[in-house]
Coordinates of C-alpha atoms in Angstrom, one line a residue:
Chain A
M29 CA -6.8 -35.6 42.8
N30 CA -8.2 -32.1 43.1
I31 CA -12.0 -31.8 43.0
V32 CA -14.0 -28.9 41.6
F33 CA -17.6 -29.4 42.6
Y34 CA -20.6 -27.5 41.3
A35 CA -24.0 -27.8 43.0
T36 CA -25.9 -26.6 39.9
L37 CA -25.2 -26.3 36.1
E38 CA -25.6 -22.5 36.4
Q39 CA -22.7 -22.2 38.9
A40 CA -20.3 -24.0 36.7
D41 CA -17.5 -21.8 35.3
R42 CA -17.2 -22.8 31.6
N43 CA -13.5 -22.0 31.7
A44 CA -13.0 -24.5 34.5
L45 CA -14.6 -27.2 32.4
Q46 CA -12.3 -26.6 29.5
N47 CA -9.9 -29.6 29.0
A48 CA -10.9 -31.0 32.4
S49 CA -12.3 -34.4 33.3
V50 CA -16.0 -33.6 33.9
V51 CA -18.5 -35.9 35.7
V52 CA -22.1 -35.1 34.8
I53 CA -24.7 -36.1 37.4
D54 CA -28.4 -36.0 36.9
V55 CA -29.7 -38.9 39.0
L56 CA -33.4 -38.3 38.3
R57 CA -33.3 -39.4 35.6
A58 CA -31.0 -38.5 32.6
S59 CA -27.8 -40.0 34.0
S60 CA -29.6 -43.2 35.1
T61 CA -31.4 -43.5 31.7
I62 CA -28.1 -43.0 29.8
V63 CA -26.4 -45.7 31.8
A64 CA -29.4 -48.1 31.4
A65 CA -29.6 -47.5 27.7
L66 CA -25.9 -48.3 27.1
E67 CA -26.0 -51.2 29.5
S68 CA -28.9 -52.6 27.4
G69 CA -26.8 -52.4 24.3
A70 CA -27.8 -49.1 22.7
E71 CA -25.1 -48.2 20.2
R72 CA -24.9 -44.5 20.9
I73 CA -26.9 -41.7 22.4
I74 CA -27.1 -38.3 20.7
P75 CA -28.0 -35.7 23.3
I76 CA -30.0 -32.8 21.8
A77 CA -31.3 -29.8 23.7
D78 CA -34.6 -29.2 22.0
I79 CA -37.5 -31.3 20.8
E80 CA -37.6 -29.9 17.3
T81 CA -34.0 -30.6 16.5
A82 CA -34.3 -34.1 18.0
S83 CA -37.4 -34.8 15.9
R84 CA -35.6 -33.7 12.7
L85 CA -32.7 -36.0 13.4
V86 CA -34.9 -39.1 13.1
R87 CA -36.6 -39.6 9.8
P88 CA -39.7 -41.9 9.8
A89 CA -37.9 -44.4 7.5
E90 CA -35.1 -44.8 10.1
R91 CA -37.4 -45.5 13.1
D92 CA -36.1 -49.2 13.2
K93 CA -32.5 -48.0 13.8
K94 CA -33.0 -44.7 15.5
L95 CA -35.3 -44.0 18.5
L96 CA -36.5 -40.7 19.8
A97 CA -36.4 -40.4 23.6
G98 CA -36.9 -37.7 26.2
E99 CA -39.1 -35.8 28.6
R100 CA -40.3 -32.3 29.4
K101 CA -41.2 -31.5 33.0
G102 CA -40.9 -35.2 33.8
L103 CA -43.5 -36.3 31.2
P104 CA -43.2 -38.2 27.9
V105 CA -43.1 -36.2 24.7
P106 CA -46.0 -36.9 22.3
G107 CA -44.8 -38.9 19.3
F108 CA -41.5 -40.0 20.9
D109 CA -40.6 -43.8 21.1
L110 CA -39.4 -43.7 24.6
S111 CA -39.7 -41.3 27.6
N112 CA -37.0 -40.8 30.2
S113 CA -37.9 -43.8 32.3
P114 CA -34.7 -45.9 32.5
A115 CA -36.6 -49.2 32.8
E116 CA -38.1 -48.6 29.3
F117 CA -34.6 -48.9 27.8
T118 CA -34.6 -52.7 27.7
P119 CA -32.3 -54.7 25.4
A120 CA -35.4 -55.6 23.3
R121 CA -36.1 -51.9 22.6
V122 CA -32.6 -50.4 22.3
R123 CA -29.9 -53.0 21.4
G124 CA -27.8 -51.9 18.4
R125 CA -29.9 -48.8 18.0
T126 CA -29.1 -45.1 18.2
I127 CA -31.1 -43.0 20.7
V128 CA -31.7 -39.3 20.1
L129 CA -32.3 -38.1 23.7
T130 CA -33.6 -34.8 24.8
T131 CA -34.1 -34.2 28.6
T132 CA -34.4 -30.9 30.5
N133 CA -31.1 -31.1 32.2
G134 CA -29.0 -34.0 31.2
T135 CA -28.4 -32.9 27.6
R136 CA -27.8 -29.3 28.6
A137 CA -25.0 -30.5 31.0
V138 CA -23.3 -32.5 28.3
T139 CA -23.5 -29.6 25.9
A140 CA -22.2 -27.2 28.6
A141 CA -19.3 -29.5 29.1
S142 CA -18.6 -29.9 25.4
K143 CA -15.1 -28.4 25.7
A144 CA -14.1 -30.7 28.5
G145 CA -11.1 -33.0 27.9
R146 CA -13.2 -35.9 29.0
I147 CA -16.8 -36.4 30.1
V148 CA -18.1 -39.2 32.3
V149 CA -21.8 -39.7 33.0
C150 CA -22.4 -40.8 36.6
S151 CA -25.6 -42.0 38.3
L152 CA -26.0 -44.0 41.5
T153 CA -26.4 -47.2 39.3
N154 CA -22.8 -46.9 37.8
L155 CA -21.2 -45.2 40.8
H156 CA -18.3 -47.5 41.5
A157 CA -17.5 -48.0 37.8
A158 CA -17.5 -44.2 37.3
A159 CA -15.2 -43.8 40.3
A160 CA -12.9 -46.5 38.9
A161 CA -12.8 -44.8 35.5
L162 CA -11.7 -41.5 37.2
R163 CA -8.8 -42.9 39.2
G164 CA -5.5 -41.3 38.4
E165 CA -7.0 -38.1 37.0
P166 CA -5.2 -35.0 38.5
E167 CA -8.4 -32.9 38.5
V168 CA -12.0 -33.9 38.3
V169 CA -14.9 -31.4 37.9
V170 CA -18.1 -32.8 39.4
L171 CA -21.1 -31.2 37.7
C172 CA -24.4 -31.7 39.6
C173 CA -27.1 -30.7 37.3
G174 CA -29.8 -29.5 39.8
A175 CA -33.1 -28.2 38.5
E176 CA -33.8 -24.8 37.1
G177 CA -30.8 -23.2 38.8
S178 CA -31.5 -24.7 42.2
M179 CA -29.5 -27.6 43.6
A180 CA -31.1 -31.1 43.6
A181 CA -30.4 -33.1 46.7
E182 CA -30.1 -36.4 44.8
D183 CA -27.4 -35.0 42.6
L184 CA -25.4 -33.7 45.6
F185 CA -25.9 -37.0 47.3
C186 CA -24.6 -39.0 44.3
G187 CA -21.6 -36.6 44.1
G188 CA -20.9 -37.2 47.7
L189 CA -21.0 -40.9 47.3
L190 CA -18.7 -40.6 44.3
L191 CA -16.2 -38.7 46.5
Q192 CA -16.5 -41.5 49.1
S193 CA -15.9 -44.1 46.3
L194 CA -12.8 -42.2 45.1
G195 CA -11.5 -42.4 48.7
P196 CA -8.1 -41.2 49.8
A197 CA -7.1 -40.2 46.3
V198 CA -9.1 -37.0 46.8
A199 CA -7.2 -34.0 48.1
P200 CA -9.3 -32.9 51.1
E201 CA -8.0 -29.3 50.9
S202 CA -9.5 -29.1 47.4
L203 CA -13.1 -29.7 48.7
S204 CA -15.3 -26.7 48.6
D205 CA -18.4 -26.1 50.7
A206 CA -20.6 -27.7 48.1
A207 CA -18.4 -30.8 48.0
R208 CA -18.3 -31.1 51.8
I209 CA -22.1 -30.7 52.0
A210 CA -22.4 -33.5 49.4
G211 CA -20.1 -35.6 51.5
A212 CA -22.2 -35.0 54.6
L213 CA -25.4 -36.0 52.7
A214 CA -23.7 -39.2 51.5
E215 CA -22.4 -40.0 55.0
R216 CA -25.8 -39.4 56.6
F217 CA -28.2 -41.0 54.0
G218 CA -25.9 -43.4 52.1
G219 CA -27.3 -46.4 54.0
N220 CA -30.7 -46.1 52.3
A221 CA -30.4 -44.4 48.9
E222 CA -34.0 -45.3 47.9
A223 CA -35.5 -43.6 51.0
F224 CA -33.3 -40.6 50.4
L225 CA -34.3 -40.3 46.7
R226 CA -38.0 -40.6 47.6
S227 CA -37.6 -37.7 50.1
T228 CA -36.2 -35.2 47.6
D229 CA -38.2 -32.6 45.8
H230 CA -37.7 -34.3 42.5
G231 CA -38.3 -37.8 43.9
R232 CA -41.6 -36.7 45.5
R233 CA -42.6 -35.1 42.2
L234 CA -41.8 -38.3 40.3
V235 CA -43.7 -40.4 42.8
G236 CA -46.7 -38.0 42.4
L237 CA -46.6 -38.4 38.6
G238 CA -46.6 -42.2 39.0
F239 CA -42.9 -42.8 38.4
E240 CA -42.3 -44.6 41.7
A241 CA -40.6 -47.5 40.0
D242 CA -38.2 -45.1 38.3
V243 CA -37.1 -43.7 41.6
A244 CA -36.4 -47.3 42.9
F245 CA -34.6 -48.1 39.6
C246 CA -32.3 -45.1 39.9
A247 CA -31.5 -45.8 43.6
R248 CA -29.8 -49.1 43.0
V249 CA -26.2 -48.1 43.9
G250 CA -23.4 -49.7 41.7
V251 CA -25.4 -52.2 39.8
S252 CA -23.9 -51.3 36.4
A253 CA -20.3 -51.5 35.2
C254 CA -21.1 -49.2 32.2
V255 CA -19.3 -45.8 32.1
P256 CA -20.8 -43.6 29.4
T257 CA -18.4 -41.1 27.9
V258 CA -18.9 -38.4 25.3
K259 CA -17.0 -38.5 22.0
E260 CA -17.6 -35.7 19.4
G261 CA -21.0 -34.9 21.0
V262 CA -22.2 -38.5 21.1
I263 CA -22.5 -40.6 24.2
V264 CA -21.0 -44.1 24.0
S265 CA -20.0 -46.8 26.4
Chain B
M10 CA -45.6 -22.3 59.2
N11 CA -44.5 -22.8 55.6
I12 CA -40.9 -22.3 54.8
V13 CA -39.4 -21.0 51.5
F14 CA -35.7 -21.6 51.7
Y15 CA -33.1 -20.1 49.3
A16 CA -29.5 -21.4 49.4
T17 CA -28.2 -18.2 47.7
L18 CA -29.3 -14.6 47.1
E19 CA -29.3 -15.2 43.4
Q20 CA -31.8 -18.1 43.6
A21 CA -34.3 -16.0 45.5
D22 CA -37.5 -15.2 43.5
R23 CA -38.1 -11.5 44.1
N24 CA -41.8 -12.0 43.9
A25 CA -41.7 -14.6 46.7
L26 CA -40.1 -12.1 48.9
Q27 CA -42.8 -9.5 48.4
N28 CA -44.9 -9.0 51.5
A29 CA -43.3 -12.1 53.1
S30 CA -41.4 -12.4 56.4
V31 CA -37.9 -12.7 55.3
V32 CA -35.0 -13.9 57.4
V33 CA -31.6 -12.8 56.1
I34 CA -28.6 -14.9 57.0
D35 CA -24.9 -14.0 56.4
V36 CA -23.1 -15.6 59.3
L37 CA -19.6 -14.6 58.2
R38 CA -20.0 -11.8 59.0
A39 CA -22.6 -9.2 58.2
S40 CA -25.5 -10.7 60.2
S41 CA -23.3 -11.3 63.2
T42 CA -21.9 -7.8 63.0
I43 CA -25.4 -6.2 62.7
V44 CA -26.5 -8.2 65.8
A45 CA -23.3 -7.2 67.7
A46 CA -23.7 -3.5 66.8
L47 CA -27.3 -3.3 67.9
E48 CA -26.6 -5.4 71.0
S49 CA -23.9 -2.8 71.9
G50 CA -26.4 0.0 71.7
A51 CA -25.9 1.4 68.2
E52 CA -29.1 3.4 67.4
R53 CA -29.5 2.3 63.8
I54 CA -27.6 0.8 60.9
I55 CA -28.0 2.1 57.4
P56 CA -27.1 -0.6 54.9
I57 CA -25.6 0.8 51.7
A58 CA -24.4 -1.3 48.7
D59 CA -21.4 0.7 47.6
I60 CA -18.5 2.5 49.3
E61 CA -18.9 5.8 47.5
T62 CA -22.6 6.3 48.5
A63 CA -21.7 5.2 52.1
S64 CA -18.9 7.7 52.3
R65 CA -21.1 10.5 51.0
L66 CA -23.7 9.8 53.8
V67 CA -21.2 10.6 56.6
R68 CA -19.8 14.2 56.5
P69 CA -16.6 14.7 58.4
A70 CA -18.4 17.0 60.9
E71 CA -20.8 14.2 61.8
R72 CA -18.1 11.6 62.6
D73 CA -18.9 11.7 66.3
K74 CA -22.5 10.6 65.7
K75 CA -22.2 8.5 62.5
L76 CA -19.6 5.8 61.8
L77 CA -18.6 4.3 58.5
A78 CA -18.2 0.5 58.6
G79 CA -17.7 -2.3 56.1
E80 CA -15.5 -4.5 54.2
R81 CA -14.5 -5.6 50.7
K82 CA -13.3 -9.2 50.1
G83 CA -13.1 -9.5 53.9
L84 CA -10.7 -6.6 54.4
P85 CA -11.3 -3.2 56.0
V86 CA -12.0 -0.2 53.7
P87 CA -9.4 2.6 53.9
G88 CA -10.7 5.6 55.7
F89 CA -13.6 3.8 57.4
D90 CA -14.1 3.9 61.2
L91 CA -14.9 0.2 61.5
S92 CA -14.5 -2.9 59.5
N93 CA -16.8 -5.9 59.5
S94 CA -15.3 -7.6 62.6
P95 CA -18.2 -7.9 65.0
A96 CA -16.0 -7.6 68.1
E97 CA -15.0 -4.1 67.0
F98 CA -18.6 -3.0 67.6
T99 CA -18.2 -2.4 71.3
P100 CA -20.6 -0.2 73.4
A101 CA -17.7 2.3 73.7
R102 CA -17.5 2.6 69.9
V103 CA -21.1 2.5 68.8
R104 CA -23.6 3.2 71.7
G105 CA -26.1 5.8 70.5
R106 CA -24.5 6.2 67.1
T107 CA -25.7 5.6 63.6
I108 CA -23.6 3.1 61.6
V109 CA -23.5 3.3 57.8
L110 CA -22.6 -0.3 56.8
T111 CA -21.4 -1.6 53.5
T112 CA -20.6 -5.3 53.2
T113 CA -20.4 -7.5 50.1
N114 CA -23.4 -9.6 50.8
G115 CA -25.4 -8.5 53.8
T116 CA -26.5 -5.1 52.5
R117 CA -27.3 -6.6 49.1
A118 CA -29.6 -9.1 50.8
V119 CA -31.4 -6.4 52.8
T120 CA -31.8 -4.4 49.6
A121 CA -33.1 -7.5 47.7
A122 CA -35.7 -8.1 50.4
S123 CA -36.7 -4.4 50.5
K124 CA -40.3 -5.2 49.4
A125 CA -40.7 -7.8 52.1
G126 CA -43.5 -7.4 54.7
R127 CA -40.9 -7.9 57.4
I128 CA -37.2 -8.5 57.5
V129 CA -35.4 -10.3 60.4
V130 CA -31.6 -10.5 60.5
C131 CA -30.4 -13.8 61.8
S132 CA -27.0 -15.1 62.8
L133 CA -25.9 -17.9 65.0
T134 CA -25.5 -15.4 67.9
N135 CA -29.2 -14.4 68.0
L136 CA -30.6 -17.7 66.7
H137 CA -33.1 -18.5 69.4
A138 CA -34.3 -14.8 69.6
A139 CA -34.8 -14.7 65.8
A140 CA -36.8 -18.0 66.0
A141 CA -38.9 -16.7 68.8
A142 CA -39.6 -13.5 66.8
L143 CA -40.9 -15.6 63.9
R144 CA -43.3 -17.8 65.8
G145 CA -46.8 -17.5 64.5
E146 CA -45.9 -16.3 61.1
P147 CA -47.8 -18.3 58.4
E148 CA -44.9 -18.2 55.9
V149 CA -41.2 -17.5 56.4
V150 CA -38.6 -17.0 53.6
V151 CA -35.1 -18.0 54.7
L152 CA -32.6 -16.1 52.6
C153 CA -29.1 -17.6 52.9
C154 CA -26.7 -15.1 51.3
G155 CA -24.0 -17.4 50.1
A156 CA -21.0 -15.9 48.3
E157 CA -20.9 -14.8 44.7
G158 CA -23.7 -17.0 43.6
S159 CA -22.5 -20.1 45.4
M160 CA -23.9 -21.4 48.6
A161 CA -22.0 -20.8 51.8
A162 CA -22.1 -23.8 54.2
E163 CA -22.3 -21.6 57.3
D164 CA -25.4 -19.8 56.1
L165 CA -27.2 -23.2 55.3
F166 CA -26.0 -24.5 58.7
C167 CA -27.5 -21.5 60.5
G168 CA -30.7 -21.8 58.4
G169 CA -30.9 -25.5 59.5
L170 CA -30.4 -24.6 63.1
L171 CA -33.1 -21.9 62.8
L172 CA -35.5 -24.6 61.4
Q173 CA -34.6 -26.8 64.4
S174 CA -35.3 -23.9 66.8
L175 CA -38.7 -23.2 65.1
G176 CA -39.4 -26.8 65.9
P177 CA -42.8 -28.5 65.2
A178 CA -44.3 -25.2 64.0
V179 CA -42.6 -25.8 60.7
A180 CA -44.8 -27.7 58.1
P181 CA -42.4 -30.5 57.0
E182 CA -44.1 -30.8 53.5
S183 CA -43.1 -27.2 52.8
L184 CA -39.3 -28.0 53.1
S185 CA -37.5 -28.0 49.8
D186 CA -34.2 -29.8 49.1
A187 CA -32.2 -26.8 50.2
A188 CA -34.1 -26.7 53.6
R189 CA -33.6 -30.4 54.2
I190 CA -29.9 -30.2 53.3
A191 CA -29.6 -27.3 55.8
G192 CA -31.4 -29.4 58.4
A193 CA -29.0 -32.3 57.8
L194 CA -26.0 -30.0 58.3
A195 CA -27.5 -28.6 61.5
E196 CA -28.1 -32.2 62.8
R197 CA -24.7 -33.4 61.8
F198 CA -22.5 -30.4 62.9
G199 CA -24.7 -28.5 65.4
G200 CA -22.8 -29.9 68.4
N201 CA -19.7 -27.9 67.5
A202 CA -20.6 -24.7 65.6
E203 CA -17.1 -23.2 65.9
A204 CA -15.4 -26.3 64.4
F205 CA -17.9 -26.3 61.6
L206 CA -17.5 -22.6 60.8
R207 CA -13.7 -23.0 60.8
S208 CA -14.1 -25.9 58.2
T209 CA -16.1 -23.8 55.7
D210 CA -14.6 -22.1 52.6
H211 CA -15.3 -18.6 54.1
G212 CA -14.2 -19.6 57.6
R213 CA -10.9 -20.9 56.3
R214 CA -10.4 -17.7 54.3
L215 CA -11.1 -15.6 57.3
V216 CA -8.6 -17.6 59.5
G217 CA -6.1 -17.2 56.7
L218 CA -6.6 -13.4 56.7
G219 CA -6.0 -13.3 60.5
F220 CA -9.7 -13.1 61.5
E221 CA -9.7 -16.3 63.6
A222 CA -11.3 -14.5 66.6
D223 CA -14.2 -13.3 64.4
V224 CA -15.0 -16.9 63.4
A225 CA -15.1 -17.8 67.1
F226 CA -17.2 -14.7 67.9
C227 CA -19.7 -15.6 65.1
A228 CA -20.0 -19.3 66.3
R229 CA -21.5 -18.5 69.7
V230 CA -25.0 -19.8 69.3
G231 CA -27.8 -17.9 70.9
V232 CA -25.8 -15.5 73.1
S233 CA -27.8 -12.4 72.0
A234 CA -31.5 -11.6 72.5
C235 CA -31.3 -8.8 69.9
V236 CA -33.5 -9.2 66.8
P237 CA -32.6 -6.7 64.1
T238 CA -35.4 -5.7 61.8
V239 CA -35.5 -3.3 58.8
K240 CA -37.8 -0.3 58.9
E241 CA -37.8 2.0 55.8
G242 CA -34.4 0.8 54.7
V243 CA -32.8 1.2 58.2
I244 CA -31.8 -1.7 60.5
V245 CA -33.0 -1.2 64.1
S246 CA -33.4 -3.5 67.1

């Protein structure tokens, strides 16, 4: 298995994504939230880049079947049903419902990868399930979202753990600097994912905003067997 | 000392560079070549972005006092006196001479940082001298050049070793994800810089092009006391 590894969305070569198997990683928090929502029985998630379009997609009369969810700069959007805290996406709130989700990075990544042959959403929580779903693929593009053009350590860390989980199937000569740096982070900090997430720029910001529980939630490695994929622009399990 | 750390040239906020103390790192090979040239007694180095302008700056009659040096995609430029192999910059070739240098990344970095209050060129070879020259600065911008918008592991590695060398003067809360990733690389691979350089994308490419000796040359940590700085667009010791 050849690996093409991008440390930020901006570095991703759109042509390389075409027809490839793309893994989208935004640990804090879009990927983790998507996994949690589908794990809790949400029927589908429609990723939308902007708040206005998302709001138009959910008419007031539909609010029992469709929910508006998302964040901007880590904070809830006024008038939305749910934010981007994965723990909010309980079976009681989301089972059988459609979620229209708009997050700063996660939805942009899914949109960027819209021409991919296959898209898998990966977080720490579904790490091993995501790796299992990728076995046998000849080429995998790992797309770490990062934040505003800079790399996010938690996304690289998750990408590195994914490579570890893929194991000897990965062709080592295909690993670029970014992939090998991710591997070094996974090797060094893999023993305590929560402490690592708390030490990152984004983790510290979330703790400062009062989302400490979210950081702990997102740091639980391999607790979910759910593998979100994208079909015709909609995320399903 | 607060650290602002950029993993690539493209991520650097030009405003953050203004009036700051900027450390430019391009281990393979521009920084290492600049240190070697000044260590060997070159009088000054004029960094120029493009080959045509560089060529115009050196008239045939001046070829005994001025030398044309540089590379494109790692290879020598036809008609130039020197390439970008640091070992070529011996006292016999460069002592007392002006070098007009054009490299893919290094000169672009110095140009990008042209509004900085102070610029220091750092490679592994002058690591400790560069750190010593920065002591007492309230804020240091570490500018890892990277390659074509992607991070280069050897530049992050050198930046991480620089932070180590700066020691307790560094304010830990000022370290971003990129700085902490660089620190992790330095901690993990600092014991064998040459092996690490050979394992990187750029190191492997240079070995493939026959520049194995250059990689070894650039991996010698702290062998030079030379600290190149930039004065009015010219690099001097």
